Coordinates of C-alpha atoms in Angstrom, one line a residue:
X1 CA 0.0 0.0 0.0
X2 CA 1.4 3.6 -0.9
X3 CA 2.1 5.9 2.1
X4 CA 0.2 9.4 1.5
X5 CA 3.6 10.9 0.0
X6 CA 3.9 8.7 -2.4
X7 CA 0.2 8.5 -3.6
X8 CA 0.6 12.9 -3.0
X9 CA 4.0 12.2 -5.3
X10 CA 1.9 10.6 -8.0
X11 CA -0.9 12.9 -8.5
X12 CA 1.7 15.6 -9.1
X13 CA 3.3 13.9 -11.2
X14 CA 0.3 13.4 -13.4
X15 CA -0.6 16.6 -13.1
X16 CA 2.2 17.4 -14.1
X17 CA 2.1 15.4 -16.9
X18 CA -1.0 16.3 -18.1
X19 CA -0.3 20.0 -17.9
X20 CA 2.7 20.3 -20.3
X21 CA 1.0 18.0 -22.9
X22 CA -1.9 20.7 -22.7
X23 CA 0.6 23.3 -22.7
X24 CA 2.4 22.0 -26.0
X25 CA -0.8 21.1 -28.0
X26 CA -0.7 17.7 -27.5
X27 CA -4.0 17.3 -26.3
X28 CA -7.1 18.3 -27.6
X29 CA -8.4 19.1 -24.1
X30 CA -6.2 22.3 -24.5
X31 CA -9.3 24.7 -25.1
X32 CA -10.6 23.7 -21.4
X33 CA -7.6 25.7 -19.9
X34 CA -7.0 29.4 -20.4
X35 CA -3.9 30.8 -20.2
X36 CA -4.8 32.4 -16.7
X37 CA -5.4 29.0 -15.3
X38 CA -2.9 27.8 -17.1
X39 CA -0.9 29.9 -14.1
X40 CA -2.9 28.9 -11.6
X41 CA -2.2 25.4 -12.0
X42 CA 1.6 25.6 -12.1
X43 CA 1.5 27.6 -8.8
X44 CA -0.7 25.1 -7.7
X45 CA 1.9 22.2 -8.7
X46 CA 5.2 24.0 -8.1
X47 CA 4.6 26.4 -4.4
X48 CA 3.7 24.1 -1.6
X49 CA 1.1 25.6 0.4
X50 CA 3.2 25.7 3.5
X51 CA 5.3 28.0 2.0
X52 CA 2.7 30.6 0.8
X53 CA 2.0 34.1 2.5
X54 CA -1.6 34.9 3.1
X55 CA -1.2 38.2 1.6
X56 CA 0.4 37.6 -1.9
X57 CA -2.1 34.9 -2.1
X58 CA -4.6 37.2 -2.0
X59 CA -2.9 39.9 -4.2
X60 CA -3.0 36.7 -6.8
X61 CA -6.5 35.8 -6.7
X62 CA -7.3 39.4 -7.2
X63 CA -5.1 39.9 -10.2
X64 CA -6.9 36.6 -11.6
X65 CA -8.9 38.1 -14.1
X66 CA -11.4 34.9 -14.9
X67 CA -11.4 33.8 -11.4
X68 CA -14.6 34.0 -8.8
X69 CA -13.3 36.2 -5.7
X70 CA -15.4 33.8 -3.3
X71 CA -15.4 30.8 -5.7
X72 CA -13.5 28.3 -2.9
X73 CA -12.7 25.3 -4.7
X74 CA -15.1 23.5 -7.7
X75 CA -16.4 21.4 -4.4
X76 CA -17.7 24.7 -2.9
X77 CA -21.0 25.4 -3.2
X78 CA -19.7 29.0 -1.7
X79 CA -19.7 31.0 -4.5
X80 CA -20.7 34.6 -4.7
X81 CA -23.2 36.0 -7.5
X82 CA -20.9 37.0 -10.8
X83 CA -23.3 40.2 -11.2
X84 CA -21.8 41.9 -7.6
X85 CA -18.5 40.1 -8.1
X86 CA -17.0 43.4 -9.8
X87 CA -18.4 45.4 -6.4
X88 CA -16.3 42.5 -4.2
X89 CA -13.5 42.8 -6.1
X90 CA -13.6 46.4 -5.8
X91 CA -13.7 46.2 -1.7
X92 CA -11.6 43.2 -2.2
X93 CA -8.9 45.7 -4.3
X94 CA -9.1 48.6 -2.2
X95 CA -8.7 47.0 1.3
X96 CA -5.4 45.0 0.0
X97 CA -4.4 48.9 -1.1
X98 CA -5.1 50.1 2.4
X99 CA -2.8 47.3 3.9
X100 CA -0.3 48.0 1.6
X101 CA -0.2 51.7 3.2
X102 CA -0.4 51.1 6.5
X103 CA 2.3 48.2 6.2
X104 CA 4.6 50.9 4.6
X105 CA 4.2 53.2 7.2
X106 CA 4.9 50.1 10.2
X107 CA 8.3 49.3 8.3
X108 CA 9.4 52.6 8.2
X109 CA 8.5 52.9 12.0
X110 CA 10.3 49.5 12.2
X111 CA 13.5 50.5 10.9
X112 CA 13.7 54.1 12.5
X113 CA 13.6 51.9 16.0
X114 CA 16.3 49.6 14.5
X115 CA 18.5 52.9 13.5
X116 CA 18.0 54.8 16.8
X117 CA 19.2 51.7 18.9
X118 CA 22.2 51.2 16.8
X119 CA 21.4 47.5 15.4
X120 CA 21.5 48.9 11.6
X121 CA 24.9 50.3 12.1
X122 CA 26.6 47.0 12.9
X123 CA 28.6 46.3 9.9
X124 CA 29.1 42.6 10.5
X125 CA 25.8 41.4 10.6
X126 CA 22.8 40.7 8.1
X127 CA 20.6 43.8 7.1
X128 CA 17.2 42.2 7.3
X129 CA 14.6 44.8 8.8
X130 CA 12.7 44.8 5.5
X131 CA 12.6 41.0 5.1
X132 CA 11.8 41.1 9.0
X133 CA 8.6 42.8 8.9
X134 CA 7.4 41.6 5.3
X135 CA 7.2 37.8 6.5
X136 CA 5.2 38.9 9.2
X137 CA 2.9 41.2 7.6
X138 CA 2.4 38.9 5.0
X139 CA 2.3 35.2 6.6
X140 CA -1.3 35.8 8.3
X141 CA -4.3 37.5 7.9
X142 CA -5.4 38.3 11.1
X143 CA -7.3 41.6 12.9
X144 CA -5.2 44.7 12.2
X145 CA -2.5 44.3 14.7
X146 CA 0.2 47.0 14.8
X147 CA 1.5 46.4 17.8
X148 CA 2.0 42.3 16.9
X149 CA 3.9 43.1 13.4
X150 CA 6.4 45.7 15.1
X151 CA 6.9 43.7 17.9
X152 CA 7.5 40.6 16.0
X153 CA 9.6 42.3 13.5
X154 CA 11.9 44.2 16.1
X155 CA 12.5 40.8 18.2
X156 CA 13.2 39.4 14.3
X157 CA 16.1 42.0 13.9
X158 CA 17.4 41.5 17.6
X159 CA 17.9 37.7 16.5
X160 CA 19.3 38.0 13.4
X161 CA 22.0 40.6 15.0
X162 CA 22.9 38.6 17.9
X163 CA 22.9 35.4 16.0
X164 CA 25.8 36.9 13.8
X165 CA 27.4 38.2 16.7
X166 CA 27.8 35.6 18.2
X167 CA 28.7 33.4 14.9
X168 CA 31.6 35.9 13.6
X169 CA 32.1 38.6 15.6
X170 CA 32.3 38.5 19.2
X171 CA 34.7 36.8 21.1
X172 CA 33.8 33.7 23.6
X173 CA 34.9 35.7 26.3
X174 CA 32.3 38.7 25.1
X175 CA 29.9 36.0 24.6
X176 CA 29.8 34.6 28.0
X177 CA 29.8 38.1 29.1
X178 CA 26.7 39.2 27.2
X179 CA 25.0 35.9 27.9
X180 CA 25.3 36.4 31.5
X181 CA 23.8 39.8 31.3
X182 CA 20.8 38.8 29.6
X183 CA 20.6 36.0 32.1
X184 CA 20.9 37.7 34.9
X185 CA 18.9 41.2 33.1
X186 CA 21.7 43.5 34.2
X187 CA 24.2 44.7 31.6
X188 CA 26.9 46.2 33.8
X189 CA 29.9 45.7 32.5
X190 CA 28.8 45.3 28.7
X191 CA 30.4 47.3 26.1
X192 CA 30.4 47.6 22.1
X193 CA 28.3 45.3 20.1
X194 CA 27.2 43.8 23.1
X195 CA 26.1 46.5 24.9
X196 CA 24.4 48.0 22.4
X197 CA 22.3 44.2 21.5
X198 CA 21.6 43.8 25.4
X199 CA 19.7 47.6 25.2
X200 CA 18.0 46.9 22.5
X201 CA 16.8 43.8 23.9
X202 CA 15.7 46.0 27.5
X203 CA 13.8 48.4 25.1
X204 CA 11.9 46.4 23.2
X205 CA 11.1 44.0 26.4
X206 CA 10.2 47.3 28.0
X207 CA 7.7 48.2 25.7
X208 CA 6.2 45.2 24.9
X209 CA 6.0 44.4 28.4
X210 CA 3.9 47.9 28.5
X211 CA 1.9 47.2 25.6
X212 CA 0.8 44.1 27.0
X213 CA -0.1 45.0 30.3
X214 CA -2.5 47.4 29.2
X215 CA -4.1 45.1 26.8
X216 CA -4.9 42.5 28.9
X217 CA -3.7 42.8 32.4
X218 CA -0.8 40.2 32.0
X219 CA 2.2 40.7 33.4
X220 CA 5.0 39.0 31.3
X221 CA 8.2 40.5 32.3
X222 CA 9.5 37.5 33.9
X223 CA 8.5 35.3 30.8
X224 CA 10.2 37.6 28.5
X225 CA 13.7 37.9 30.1
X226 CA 13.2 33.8 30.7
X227 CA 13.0 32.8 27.1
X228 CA 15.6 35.9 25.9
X229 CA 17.9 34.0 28.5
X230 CA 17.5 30.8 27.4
X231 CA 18.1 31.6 23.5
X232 CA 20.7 33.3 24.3
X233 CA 22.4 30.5 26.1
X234 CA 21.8 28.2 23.2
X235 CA 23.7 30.2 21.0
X236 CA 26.7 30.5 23.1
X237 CA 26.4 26.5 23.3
X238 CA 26.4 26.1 19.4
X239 CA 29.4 29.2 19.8
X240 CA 31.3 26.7 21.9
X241 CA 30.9 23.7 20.3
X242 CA 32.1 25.5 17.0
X243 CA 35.0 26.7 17.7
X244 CA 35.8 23.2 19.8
X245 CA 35.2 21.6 16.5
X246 CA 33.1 19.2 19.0
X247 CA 30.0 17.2 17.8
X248 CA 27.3 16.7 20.1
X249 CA 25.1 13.8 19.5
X250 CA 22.0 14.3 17.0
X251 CA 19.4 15.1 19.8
X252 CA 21.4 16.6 22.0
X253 CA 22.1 18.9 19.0
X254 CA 18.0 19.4 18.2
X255 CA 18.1 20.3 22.0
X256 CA 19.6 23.0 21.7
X257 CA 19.1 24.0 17.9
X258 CA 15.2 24.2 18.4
X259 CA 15.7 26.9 20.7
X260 CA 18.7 28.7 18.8
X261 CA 16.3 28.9 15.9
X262 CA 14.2 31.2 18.3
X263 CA 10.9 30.6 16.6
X264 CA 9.5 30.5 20.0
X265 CA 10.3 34.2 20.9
X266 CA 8.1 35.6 18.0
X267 CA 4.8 33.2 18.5
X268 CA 4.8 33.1 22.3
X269 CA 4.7 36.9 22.9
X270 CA 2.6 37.6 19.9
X271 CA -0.2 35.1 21.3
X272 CA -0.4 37.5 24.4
X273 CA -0.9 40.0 22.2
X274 CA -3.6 38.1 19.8
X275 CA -5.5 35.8 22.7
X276 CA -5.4 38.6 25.5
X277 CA -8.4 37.6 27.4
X278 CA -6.7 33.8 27.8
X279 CA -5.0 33.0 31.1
X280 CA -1.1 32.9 30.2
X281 CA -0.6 29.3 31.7
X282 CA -2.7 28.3 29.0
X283 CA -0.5 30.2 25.9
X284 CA 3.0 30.1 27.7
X285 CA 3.1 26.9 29.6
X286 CA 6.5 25.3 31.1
X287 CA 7.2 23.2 29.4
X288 CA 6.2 24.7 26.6
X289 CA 2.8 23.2 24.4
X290 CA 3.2 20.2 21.8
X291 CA 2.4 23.0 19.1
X292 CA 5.0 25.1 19.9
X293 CA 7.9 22.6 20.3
X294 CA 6.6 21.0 16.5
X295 CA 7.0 25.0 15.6
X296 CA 10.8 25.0 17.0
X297 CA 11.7 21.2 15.6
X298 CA 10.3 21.8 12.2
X299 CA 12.2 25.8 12.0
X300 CA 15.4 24.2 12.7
X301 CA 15.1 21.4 10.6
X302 CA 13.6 23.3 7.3
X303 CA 16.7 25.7 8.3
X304 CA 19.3 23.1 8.2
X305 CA 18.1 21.5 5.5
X306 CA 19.3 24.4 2.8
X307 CA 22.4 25.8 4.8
X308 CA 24.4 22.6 5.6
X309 CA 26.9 23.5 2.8
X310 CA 27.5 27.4 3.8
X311 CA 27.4 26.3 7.6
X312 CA 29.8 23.1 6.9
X313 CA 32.5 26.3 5.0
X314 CA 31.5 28.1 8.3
X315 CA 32.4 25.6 10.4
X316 CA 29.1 25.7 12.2
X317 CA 27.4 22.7 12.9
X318 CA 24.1 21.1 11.0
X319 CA 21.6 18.2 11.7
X320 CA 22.3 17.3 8.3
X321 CA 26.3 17.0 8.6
X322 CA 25.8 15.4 12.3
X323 CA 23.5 12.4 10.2
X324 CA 26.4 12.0 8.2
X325 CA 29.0 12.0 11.4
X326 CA 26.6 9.3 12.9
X327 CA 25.9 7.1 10.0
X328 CA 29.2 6.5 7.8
X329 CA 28.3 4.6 4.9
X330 CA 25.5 7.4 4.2
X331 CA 25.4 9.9 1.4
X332 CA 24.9 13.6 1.6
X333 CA 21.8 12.4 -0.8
X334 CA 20.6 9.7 2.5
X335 CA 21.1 12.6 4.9
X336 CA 18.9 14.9 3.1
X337 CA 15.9 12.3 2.7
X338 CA 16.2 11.6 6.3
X339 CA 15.7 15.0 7.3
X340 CA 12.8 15.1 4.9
X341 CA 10.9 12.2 5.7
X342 CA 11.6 13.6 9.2
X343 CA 10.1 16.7 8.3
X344 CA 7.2 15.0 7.1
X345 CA 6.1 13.2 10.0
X346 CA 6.6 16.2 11.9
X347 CA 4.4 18.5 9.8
X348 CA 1.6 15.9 10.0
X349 CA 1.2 16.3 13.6
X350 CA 2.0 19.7 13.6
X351 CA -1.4 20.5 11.5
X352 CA -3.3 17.9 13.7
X353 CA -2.1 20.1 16.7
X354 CA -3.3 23.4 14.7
X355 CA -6.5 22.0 13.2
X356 CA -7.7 20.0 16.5
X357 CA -11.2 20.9 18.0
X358 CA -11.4 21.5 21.4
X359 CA -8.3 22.3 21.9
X360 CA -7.1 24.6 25.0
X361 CA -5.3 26.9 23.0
X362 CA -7.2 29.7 21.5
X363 CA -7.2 30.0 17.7
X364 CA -5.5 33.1 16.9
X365 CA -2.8 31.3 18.6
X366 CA -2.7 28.3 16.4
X367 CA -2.8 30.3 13.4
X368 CA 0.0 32.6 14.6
X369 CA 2.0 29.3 15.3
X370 CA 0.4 28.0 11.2
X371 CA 1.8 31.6 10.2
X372 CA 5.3 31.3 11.5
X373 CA 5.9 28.0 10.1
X374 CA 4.6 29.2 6.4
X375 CA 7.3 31.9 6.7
X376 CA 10.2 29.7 7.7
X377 CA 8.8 27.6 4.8
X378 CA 9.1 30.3 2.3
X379 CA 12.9 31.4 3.4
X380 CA 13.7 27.6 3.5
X381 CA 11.3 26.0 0.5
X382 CA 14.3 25.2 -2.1
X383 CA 16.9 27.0 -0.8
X384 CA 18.2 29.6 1.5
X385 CA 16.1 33.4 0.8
X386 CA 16.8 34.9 3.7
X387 CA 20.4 35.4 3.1
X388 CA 20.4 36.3 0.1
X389 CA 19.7 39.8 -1.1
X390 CA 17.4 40.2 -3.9
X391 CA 15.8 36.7 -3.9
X392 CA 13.0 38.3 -1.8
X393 CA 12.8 41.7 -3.3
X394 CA 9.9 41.1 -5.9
X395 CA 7.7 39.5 -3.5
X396 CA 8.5 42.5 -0.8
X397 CA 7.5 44.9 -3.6
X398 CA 4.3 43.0 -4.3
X399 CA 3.2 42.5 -0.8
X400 CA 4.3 46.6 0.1
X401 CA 4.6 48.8 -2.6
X402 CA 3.0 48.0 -6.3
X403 CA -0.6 48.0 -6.2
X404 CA -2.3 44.3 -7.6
X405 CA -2.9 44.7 -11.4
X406 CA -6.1 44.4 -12.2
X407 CA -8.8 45.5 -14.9
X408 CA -10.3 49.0 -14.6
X409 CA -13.4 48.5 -12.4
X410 CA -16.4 51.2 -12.1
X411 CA -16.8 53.1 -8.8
X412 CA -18.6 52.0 -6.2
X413 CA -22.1 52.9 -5.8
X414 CA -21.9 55.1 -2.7
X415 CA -24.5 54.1 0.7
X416 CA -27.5 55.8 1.3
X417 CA -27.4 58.6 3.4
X418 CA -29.0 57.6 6.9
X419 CA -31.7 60.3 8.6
X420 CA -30.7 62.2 11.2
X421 CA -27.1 64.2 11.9
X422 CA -24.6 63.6 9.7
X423 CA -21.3 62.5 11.2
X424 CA -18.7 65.4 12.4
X425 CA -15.2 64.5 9.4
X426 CA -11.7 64.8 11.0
X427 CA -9.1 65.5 9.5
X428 CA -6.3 63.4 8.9
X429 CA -2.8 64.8 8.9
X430 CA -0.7 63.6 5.8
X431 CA 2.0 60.7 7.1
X432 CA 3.8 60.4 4.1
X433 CA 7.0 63.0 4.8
X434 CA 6.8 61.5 8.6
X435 CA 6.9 57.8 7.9
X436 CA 9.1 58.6 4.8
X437 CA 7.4 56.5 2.0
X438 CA 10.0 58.2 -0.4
X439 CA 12.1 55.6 0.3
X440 CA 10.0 52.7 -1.7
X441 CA 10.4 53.6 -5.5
X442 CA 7.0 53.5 -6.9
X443 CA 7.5 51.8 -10.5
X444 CA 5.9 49.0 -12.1
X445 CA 6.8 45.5 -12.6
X446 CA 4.9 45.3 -16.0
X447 CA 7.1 42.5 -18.0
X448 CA 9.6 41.2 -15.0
X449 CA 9.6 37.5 -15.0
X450 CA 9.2 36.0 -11.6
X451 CA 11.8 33.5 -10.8
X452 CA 10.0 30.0 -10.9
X453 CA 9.2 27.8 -7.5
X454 CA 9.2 24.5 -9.2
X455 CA 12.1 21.9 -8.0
X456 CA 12.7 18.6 -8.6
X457 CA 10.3 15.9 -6.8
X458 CA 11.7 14.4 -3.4
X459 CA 12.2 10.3 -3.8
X460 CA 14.5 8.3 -1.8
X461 CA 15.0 4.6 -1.8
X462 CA 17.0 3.5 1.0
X463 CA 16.9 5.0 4.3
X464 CA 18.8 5.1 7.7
X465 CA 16.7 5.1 10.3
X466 CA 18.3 5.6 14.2
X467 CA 16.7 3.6 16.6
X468 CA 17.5 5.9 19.0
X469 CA 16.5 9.0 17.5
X470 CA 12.6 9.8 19.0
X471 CA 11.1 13.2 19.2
X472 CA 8.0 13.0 21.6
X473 CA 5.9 16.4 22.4
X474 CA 3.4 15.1 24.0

């Protein structure tokens, strides 16, 4: 009997199949598929859905001329009426628009924090403000949330910074030093690079902490400066077993790595933020939930899995290289299925932890924890995106900056006036020269060609399979 990835394997590959004999004429069946669906279907077949973004979903289903708006699957008997679909589309276009504005105006306040507390200047480390706040903004659809983006955003730049400080820059001794602040929450002593990381890290704990408290009563300074602490200590352990050139033993390794990866310091504040009237036991247990230890596994894993060659130049180590230090007569080829088939398992019970009713955990908090796995999918699909610099600058543009192409649509009929007083207007002061827009160019990607998604399908024959090696959430 075929397990569901291979019968999922086969249906792709038919599909596959079918599609490029339709798209060279070799079928007569062409004339069923326009060219428009034609697209449809090799975004369908080559972008898994973990590793699309809410948002630039929706900015494709918008510019989808021949497609229903609320038409959710030929299954569906959800479908709206084609005579008001031009008014939904309109809504539909001029609420993505709206986003689009208030998103530019949350970077910009995004990377005037990360300039005023020095993080931007550091030389040594990734740049990655922009791509910070873009996977965030455009991983979930939930209620307009400012203070969830920044906040998710800021403790993004914070992590990338210290996780290159403490990869090339600083020195064990200023690692121990810095780690120990954080630890203990006092940064005495701290200079440079690591002074200026620790006050970062008391601002935006400060604030948060602030921003929480008045939203729903809760308290979470003590959490905060817990689970800095204890990512902070995981990268001093990978720094130390680095520059030992020591290997740890595979779990001892996903121990420490699935905290390292610090997927857990953006979903676990956030859900405060989203689920405020939920007791915080309940969305920041110790030990932490099943759901949110699948979240750390699967980041690390789906990180590994496209960095093991620059990490392996680096020096660094890799789940992937350890396979291969624990199982000799494996390929690099063996060690990559293993992690895959890995990943699949995981992923399964991941979505059963998401998708399970009753569940204790409140479902904005799910989906942030469904959200932050689609974004680590996206940097991490075929290969690394998040270091590089202009793999992700199309799909930023998109999601920020160039409005969704679509035909010319009429006005909107405007609402009946209601009886009675008419509502005082305010004013609303322009933000553009505050929030400086200027620096998005406003131009038009008319003609680009997008780089395509499609890779190779994943087979494997042989398999090594450790005994030992169990991961239990439960």
């Amino acid at each position: 009997m075929l397990s569901d990835e291979q019968q999922l394997e086969r249906v792709r590959t038919f599909s596959r199949k079918l599609l490029e004999k339709i798209l060279s004429g070799e079928t007569r069946d062409e004339c069923i598929i326009s060219s428009s669906h034609r697209i449809m279907i090799e975004h369908e077949l080559g972008l898994p859905w973990m590793a699309r973004l809410d948002h630039l979903e929706h900015r494709m289903w918008l510019e989808e001329k021949d497609a229903c708006v609320l038409w959710m699957g030929k299954l569906s008997w959800h479908r709206s009426s084609l005579v008001h679909n031009q008014d939904i589309l309109q809504l539909a276009l001029q609420d993505f628009v709206l986003r689009q504005s208030t998103y530019r105006m949350e970077v910009d306040i995004v990377k005037g924090w990360s300039e005023t507390t020095g993080l931007s200047k550091m030389e040594f480390c990734r740049e990655k403000t922009t791509y910070s706040y873009f996977a965030v903004a455009a991983s979930i659809s939930l209620p307009c949330n400012s203070d969830i983006r920044e906040v998710v955003a800021k403790s993004a730049i914070i992590v990338t910074v210290a996780d290159d400080f403490f990869d090339m820059e600083g020195s064990l001794e200023d690692l121990e030093q810095l780690t120990d602040a954080v630890q203990r929450w006092d940064g005495e002593g701290l200079s440079g690079h690591a002074e200026t990381i620790f006050k970062a890290l008391v601002d935006l704990v400060t604030d948060f902490r602030v921003k929480c408290f008045k939203q729903s009563g809760k308290d979470i300074k003590k959490n905060l400066q817990d689970i800095w602490g204890e990512t902070f200590h995981s990268w001093l352990m990978e720094a130390k077993w680095s520059r030992s050139g020591g290997a740890p033993p595979m779990q001892e390794y996903l121990h420490v790595g699935m905290k390292s990866i610090a997927t857990h310091i953006l979903v676990l504040p956030s859900s405060c933020l989203a689920s405020p009237t939920t007791p915080l036991h309940q969305l920041w247990s110790s030990p932490y939930q099943p759901i949110t230890k699948f979240l750390m596994v699967i980041t690390r894993l789906l990180n590994d899995i496209q960095s093991y060659q620059k990490e392996e130049k680096q020096g660094k180590l890799n789940f992937v290289l350890l396979y291969l230090k624990e199982n000799p007569e494996a390929s690099i080829e063996d060690s990559i299925n293993f992690v895959q088939h890995l990943l699949h398992q995981l992923k399964k019970e991941f979505l059963q932890h998401v998708l399970a009713e009753p569940c204790s955990l409140p479902k904005l908090s799910r989906q942030l924890h469904l959200g932050y796995l689609k974004v680590f999918h996206m940097f991490f699909n075929t290969s690394n995106r998040y270091d590089s610099d202009m793999d992700m600058f199309h799909d930023i543009q998109k999601a920020l900056v160039v409005p969704p192409r679509v035909p010319k649509l009429k006005s909107l009929m405007p609402l009946p006036e209601q009886p009675g007083p008419k509502p005082r207007v305010s004013v609303t002061k322009d933000l553009s020269s505050q929030f400086r827009l200027g620096r998005f160019p406003r131009k038009s990607f008319v003609g680009c060609q997008m780089p395509p998604h499609s890779g190779p399908a994943t087979k494997w024959e042989k398999m090594y399979k450790l005994s030992s090696f169990k991961l239990c959430f439960a």
